[in-house]
Amino acid sequence: MLRLSPSVPAEDELVRDVRGGSLNALGTLYQRHSPAVFGAAYRILGTRPDAEDVVQDVFVGLPRALAGYQERGRLEAWLRRVAVRTALMRLRGRARRREDAFDDLPELASPDGESALDRLALQRRLRLLPEKLRIVLVLKEIEGYSHDEIGALLGVSAGTSAVRLFRAWKHLRSGAAS
Amino acid sequence: MIHPSTSRLHGYAAGTLNNAARAGVAAHLERCADCRRAVADMREFPAALTRATDAAPSPAAWDAIAARVSAGDAVLLPVASTEAVPVTRRTPWLRIAAGVLLLLAGAAAAIRSTREAAAEASELSFSPATPVAGGDVGVVYRAGALLAGADSLVLRARLLTAAGRGMAGAPTVRLGTLRRDGSEYRGRFAFPDSAVYAVFAVENGGASRVDHNGEQWDLMAHDRAGRPLPDALLQRVDDVQSRDTRLMEQTARRMTELYPERVDGWMWLFHAQTANATRERADSVTREHRARLQAFSARLRARSARTAEEVSGVLWYADALDDSAAAHEWRDWMYRNAPLDVTSRRHRVFQVVRGRGPERLAELERMWEPSGDAVAAQVPFSGFQLAAAAGDDEALLRWGDRMVRIEPRFIAVLARMSMTRPAIRPAAMERTRLALRDLDAGGDDRRPLTATRAEHERSSDGARGLFLGLLGRALAETGSTRAALDTLSRAVAATWDPAVFRGAAQVRLQVGDTAGALPLLARVAADPSTGAGFADSARAMLGARYDRAGWAREVAAGHGEMRARVMRSAVNLPVRGEIRLQRPGGGEQTFSARSDSVTVVAFWSRWCMPSKQDLPELQQIAAELRRRGVRVITVTHDEPPAALREFLASNGLTFPVFFDPDNAARRALQNQGTPNYIVLDRTGRIRFHTYGTEDLLAQADALRDGADAPVDAAVTNADR
């Protein structure tokens, strides 16, 4: 089992150690950032097994990917971007296999504030959105991508991305009203 | 009531409306609870959803990750994004903790050198990092120590098209100029339409310095959705296979993830996995792939219509896996249903080359058309190989000439091969003259991406010496003595090569010119690769001419000559910072560049094929170097010490090995990849920077004998 060592190591030291092949350092990064990576993947893919697969791939690929990582911003922000791209890749694979599922995360440990019911309600609202709209909403409103960037990621125009975003909000509104 | 549109409400929530519009929406919100709720939702929902879904993965997830990492599994993550990202490794600078410790120890100078070293690493980034073929790419280059200072630099690239590298390799082209813009260099180029993959290097105007970063700067062509094209992934697999088999495996794996239905991705993954796997693991890899081949075969069988291309992919996979039943089934289908298809003909050529029997050359002859397509163009290369293996001299010339017509650079191969056949000597001499002419005509476009102009010229000189040597000896055989001696003198002048000296000495002796043979034999004796017993043979060859003092004088002159020639390829570069390394067993060790002895530092990687092939020789040379009092340090990629120990033991390698986890040694010694051999003189300056082991003994000898001699000013200036 993983334990955070008492003297919390600095992030850049961890990054260096992970580059150097340290499994312990990778474990510490995992403990710190896997919820963010999981969340980013889950919101795009909508199923727990898929999101966990992304978490696995991201952390298995991390030692090598960190070689190209430039310490400009926060590691977590970078990890989330990587998770989003990995999840989108997986989504395309899933589209080919024609699977689509969105499952609840009922067993989640309770984060501060929201009750389990609130959380389920939030997840259900997301689930009601068609996939195309959901992806744009998540990328724009949660992950903070611009419409240009979303367009490039999804292979659509920036205008299409903007239209999808407003449709998503319209959808959410009508869902909330009904 | 007329409600504002969703986009207008969103603009209000996000604060992007102009004043008038905002006032209008605000007025509406005063009266409309529905729209107030909508705006509140737009503001709160994203954060609430994030909180509700950022959750810890199940406890088993970490166990799976740890197991995969420990097993050496690697995933190539899509880290590229639309913003400019560095494609190269960046090293973590300025470890503050270490800096403080050093300061406490009063070693302020050491900190400065660490900080200087931090500024040495170069970086090349592209925007977009996921270009489409034909698209415009912006380039930003941050120069390291190697290229800092110039006003403009040159961007070169090796380009691979979807059709592959061709027989003579991929062309290397000059893409454009990078101009200094503050602390960086900037430029643009159009990613060539025809290319799917490119590897980059930056060099100064005279090409005396080339920053190629171990050929790690590369780009693949992408589709509009930002996915690398399948052909780009395949060409990358092909291009990296000789320098990094782990990267090869990761790239092939990414291909199978992005395009799981493409059988060629799986075939390359198999090749890559077998290159990396241990023997025990190789069997299970093959089993997995055989199962996948069965699935592909079954799917193909179930289809009512198949194309030759689909069948061909499965057939190559079956051939790679040595699955004769599947190969037989699909080959049969190909030959029956699409006998004239390009892919069918390619398989036929492959079958002929792989087969047995004397009729194979005749079969290739039937497949050959002088003005045929790409498949027909492959036939002469196969014919040449078969003719050489079969010892058919006449066929060797015939196919060789056809091969050269398709790819003129192969004249060198034809010349060397045909010169080994006494029966076709006159024809072979003619080909050798053509090869020499081709060497003289070769321009800068032949220079490999990673070579400086001087390195390229040295390698041309080596080839020139070899061909002149072969030609001179052949001329002597045919009785043209004067021409032979003349040609051999040119060979001796072109290069330092004991084989050339030996050949030239033999001809001198044959014509009774013992005096002329003496300095040549003495040069052979002076070469560090020559055994001690050679002096006796030389004495026998020289007969009455031999006297001990005269021989010793000539050998000493030979040493001087060798040193002068070897020093022509010397550089004179400072070591930047410390050579700080890590012992595989743990613990740091810092080497001072200055030492009582000459130092050889070898950078190697067992994931790099050329480097791996050098290792047995490096083992011998390292032992010999240490016997001569040279300090030898070898540096490899960081990997689990247990795996490294096992690798060293199973290959009988006993030289000292260190890790370079912070890239400190890599930066200090300006290393750009593997294999790379760096020789330091006793004052601690870098004097040789080479990619092969063959000259190491001579280089170390030259420095040992003349380390305190003044540095040739011309060399230093040209190099600076």
Short mmCIF file of C-alpha atoms in Angstrom, two decimals, chain A residues 2 12-13 16 19-21 23 26-27 30 34-36 38-40 42-43 48 52-53 55-72 78 80-82 85-86 89 92 96 105 108 111-112 114 119 122-123 125-126 137-138 141-142 149 151-155 165-166 169-170 172-173, chain B residues 3-4 6-7 9-10 34-35 38 41-43 45-46 48-58 61-62 64-66 68-70 73-92 95 97 123 130 142 216 224-227 244 247 250 254 257-261 638 661-662:
data_model
loop_
_atom_site.label_atom_id
_atom_site.label_comp_id
_atom_site.label_asym_id
_atom_site.label_seq_id
_atom_site.Cartn_x
_atom_site.Cartn_y
_atom_site.Cartn_z
CA LEU A 2 1.16 3.51 -0.65
CA ASP A 12 10.12 18.88 -9.17
CA GLU A 13 12.14 16.37 -7.21
CA ARG A 16 13.15 14.07 -11.59
CA ARG A 19 12.26 10.31 -14.95
CA GLY A 20 15.04 8.36 -13.33
CA GLY A 21 12.77 5.33 -13.03
CA LEU A 23 8.56 3.60 -8.74
CA LEU A 26 5.66 7.56 -9.33
CA GLY A 27 3.52 6.21 -6.50
CA TYR A 30 -0.12 8.87 -8.37
CA SER A 34 -4.75 10.25 -9.78
CA PRO A 35 -8.15 11.69 -8.72
CA ALA A 36 -7.70 14.62 -11.12
CA PHE A 38 -9.46 9.94 -13.18
CA GLY A 39 -12.01 12.78 -13.10
CA ALA A 40 -10.83 14.26 -16.39
CA TYR A 42 -14.38 9.94 -16.45
CA ARG A 43 -16.10 13.12 -17.54
CA ARG A 48 -15.40 3.83 -14.46
CA GLU A 52 -9.37 3.65 -14.82
CA ASP A 53 -7.75 2.36 -17.98
CA VAL A 55 -5.40 6.43 -15.34
CA GLN A 56 -3.29 3.30 -15.83
CA ASP A 57 -2.04 4.36 -19.24
CA VAL A 58 -1.23 7.88 -18.09
CA PHE A 59 0.81 6.74 -15.12
CA VAL A 60 2.51 3.88 -16.97
CA GLY A 61 3.47 6.32 -19.71
CA LEU A 62 4.47 9.06 -17.30
CA PRO A 63 8.18 8.26 -16.87
CA ARG A 64 8.74 8.61 -20.58
CA ALA A 65 6.32 11.48 -21.12
CA LEU A 66 7.94 13.50 -18.37
CA ALA A 67 11.06 13.56 -20.50
CA GLY A 68 9.23 16.04 -22.73
CA TYR A 69 7.54 17.91 -19.92
CA GLN A 70 8.58 21.44 -19.44
CA GLU A 71 8.19 22.86 -15.98
CA ARG A 72 6.19 25.86 -17.01
CA TRP A 78 -0.46 19.20 -17.57
CA ARG A 80 -5.16 16.67 -16.94
CA ARG A 81 -4.42 17.77 -20.48
CA VAL A 82 -2.65 14.48 -21.11
CA ARG A 85 -6.10 13.57 -24.90
CA THR A 86 -5.71 9.96 -23.83
CA MET A 89 -8.18 8.70 -28.13
CA ARG A 92 -12.55 7.21 -30.78
CA ARG A 96 -15.49 2.23 -33.61
CA LEU A 105 -19.85 6.47 -9.34
CA LEU A 108 -17.09 7.31 -4.33
CA PRO A 111 -15.82 14.81 -1.10
CA ASP A 112 -16.44 17.87 0.98
CA GLU A 114 -21.91 17.56 -1.61
CA ARG A 119 -23.24 14.00 -6.66
CA LEU A 122 -24.77 16.00 -11.04
CA GLN A 123 -23.45 12.90 -12.77
CA ARG A 125 -27.29 15.50 -15.59
CA LEU A 126 -24.03 15.02 -17.42
CA LEU A 137 -19.08 21.23 -22.37
CA VAL A 138 -16.47 19.36 -20.34
CA GLU A 141 -16.21 24.69 -18.92
CA ILE A 142 -14.16 22.30 -16.84
CA GLU A 149 -8.27 24.20 -29.18
CA GLY A 151 -11.85 22.37 -32.65
CA ALA A 152 -8.33 21.07 -33.18
CA LEU A 153 -8.79 18.25 -30.68
CA LEU A 154 -12.08 17.05 -32.13
CA GLY A 155 -11.48 17.83 -35.78
CA LEU A 165 -21.51 24.39 -26.10
CA PHE A 166 -24.72 26.44 -26.21
CA TRP A 169 -26.38 24.33 -21.89
CA LYS A 170 -29.81 24.42 -23.51
CA LEU A 172 -29.00 20.95 -19.38
CA ARG A 173 -31.57 23.65 -18.80
CA HIS B 3 -36.01 35.24 -22.45
CA PRO B 4 -32.44 35.98 -23.50
CA THR B 6 -28.68 30.60 -23.95
CA SER B 7 -25.58 32.06 -25.55
CA LEU B 9 -27.00 34.07 -20.68
CA HIS B 10 -23.72 32.19 -20.97
CA ASP B 34 -35.81 30.76 -14.33
CA CYS B 35 -33.02 32.64 -16.04
CA ALA B 38 -29.78 29.14 -15.38
CA ASP B 41 -26.11 26.86 -12.82
CA MET B 42 -23.71 27.94 -15.53
CA ARG B 43 -21.46 29.38 -12.87
CA PHE B 45 -22.22 23.36 -12.36
CA PRO B 46 -18.68 22.95 -13.75
CA ALA B 48 -19.64 21.05 -8.66
CA LEU B 49 -19.31 18.41 -11.35
CA THR B 50 -15.53 18.47 -11.02
CA ARG B 51 -15.83 17.89 -7.29
CA ALA B 52 -18.32 15.12 -7.88
CA THR B 53 -16.14 13.25 -10.33
CA ASP B 54 -12.52 13.85 -9.28
CA ALA B 55 -12.32 10.58 -7.41
CA ALA B 56 -9.69 8.11 -6.42
CA PRO B 57 -9.46 5.15 -8.77
CA SER B 58 -10.08 1.73 -7.27
CA ALA B 61 -5.43 0.42 -10.19
CA TRP B 62 -2.11 1.31 -8.58
CA ALA B 64 -1.75 -2.78 -11.98
CA ILE B 65 0.33 0.32 -12.78
CA ALA B 66 3.22 -0.77 -10.57
CA ARG B 68 3.16 -2.82 -15.69
CA VAL B 69 5.96 -0.35 -14.97
CA SER B 70 8.07 -3.04 -13.30
CA ASP B 73 5.67 -1.83 -20.15
CA ALA B 74 5.65 1.61 -21.70
CA VAL B 75 2.86 3.74 -23.10
CA LEU B 76 3.43 6.55 -25.52
CA LEU B 77 1.17 9.30 -24.28
CA PRO B 78 -0.36 11.89 -26.59
CA VAL B 79 1.46 14.77 -24.94
CA ALA B 80 1.54 16.84 -28.09
CA SER B 81 -0.91 19.69 -28.03
CA THR B 82 -1.82 22.59 -30.25
CA GLU B 83 0.42 24.91 -28.28
CA ALA B 84 4.15 24.77 -28.92
CA VAL B 85 5.60 22.04 -26.81
CA PRO B 86 9.18 20.90 -26.59
CA VAL B 87 9.73 17.69 -28.47
CA THR B 88 13.01 17.07 -26.80
CA ARG B 89 13.86 16.02 -23.35
CA ARG B 90 14.25 18.92 -21.02
CA THR B 91 16.32 18.49 -18.00
CA PRO B 92 15.41 19.73 -14.57
CA ARG B 95 18.19 21.69 -7.97
CA ALA B 97 18.57 21.67 -2.40
CA GLU B 123 15.62 22.84 -27.32
CA THR B 130 0.67 17.99 -34.75
CA ARG B 142 16.84 27.71 -28.08
CA GLN B 216 15.12 12.86 -30.94
CA ARG B 224 -7.24 17.18 -39.07
CA ALA B 225 -8.37 15.59 -35.83
CA GLY B 226 -4.83 15.67 -34.50
CA ARG B 227 -4.10 11.97 -34.88
CA ASP B 244 15.99 3.18 -30.02
CA LEU B 247 10.81 4.06 -28.84
CA GLN B 250 6.12 2.54 -28.10
CA ARG B 254 0.51 3.62 -30.35
CA GLU B 257 -4.02 1.65 -30.21
CA LEU B 258 -5.03 4.30 -32.71
CA TYR B 259 -5.56 1.95 -35.62
CA PRO B 260 -6.25 -1.49 -34.13
CA GLU B 261 -7.73 -2.72 -37.39
CA ASP B 638 19.05 4.69 -16.25
CA PRO B 661 19.87 10.43 -14.15
CA ASP B 662 20.09 14.24 -14.24
#
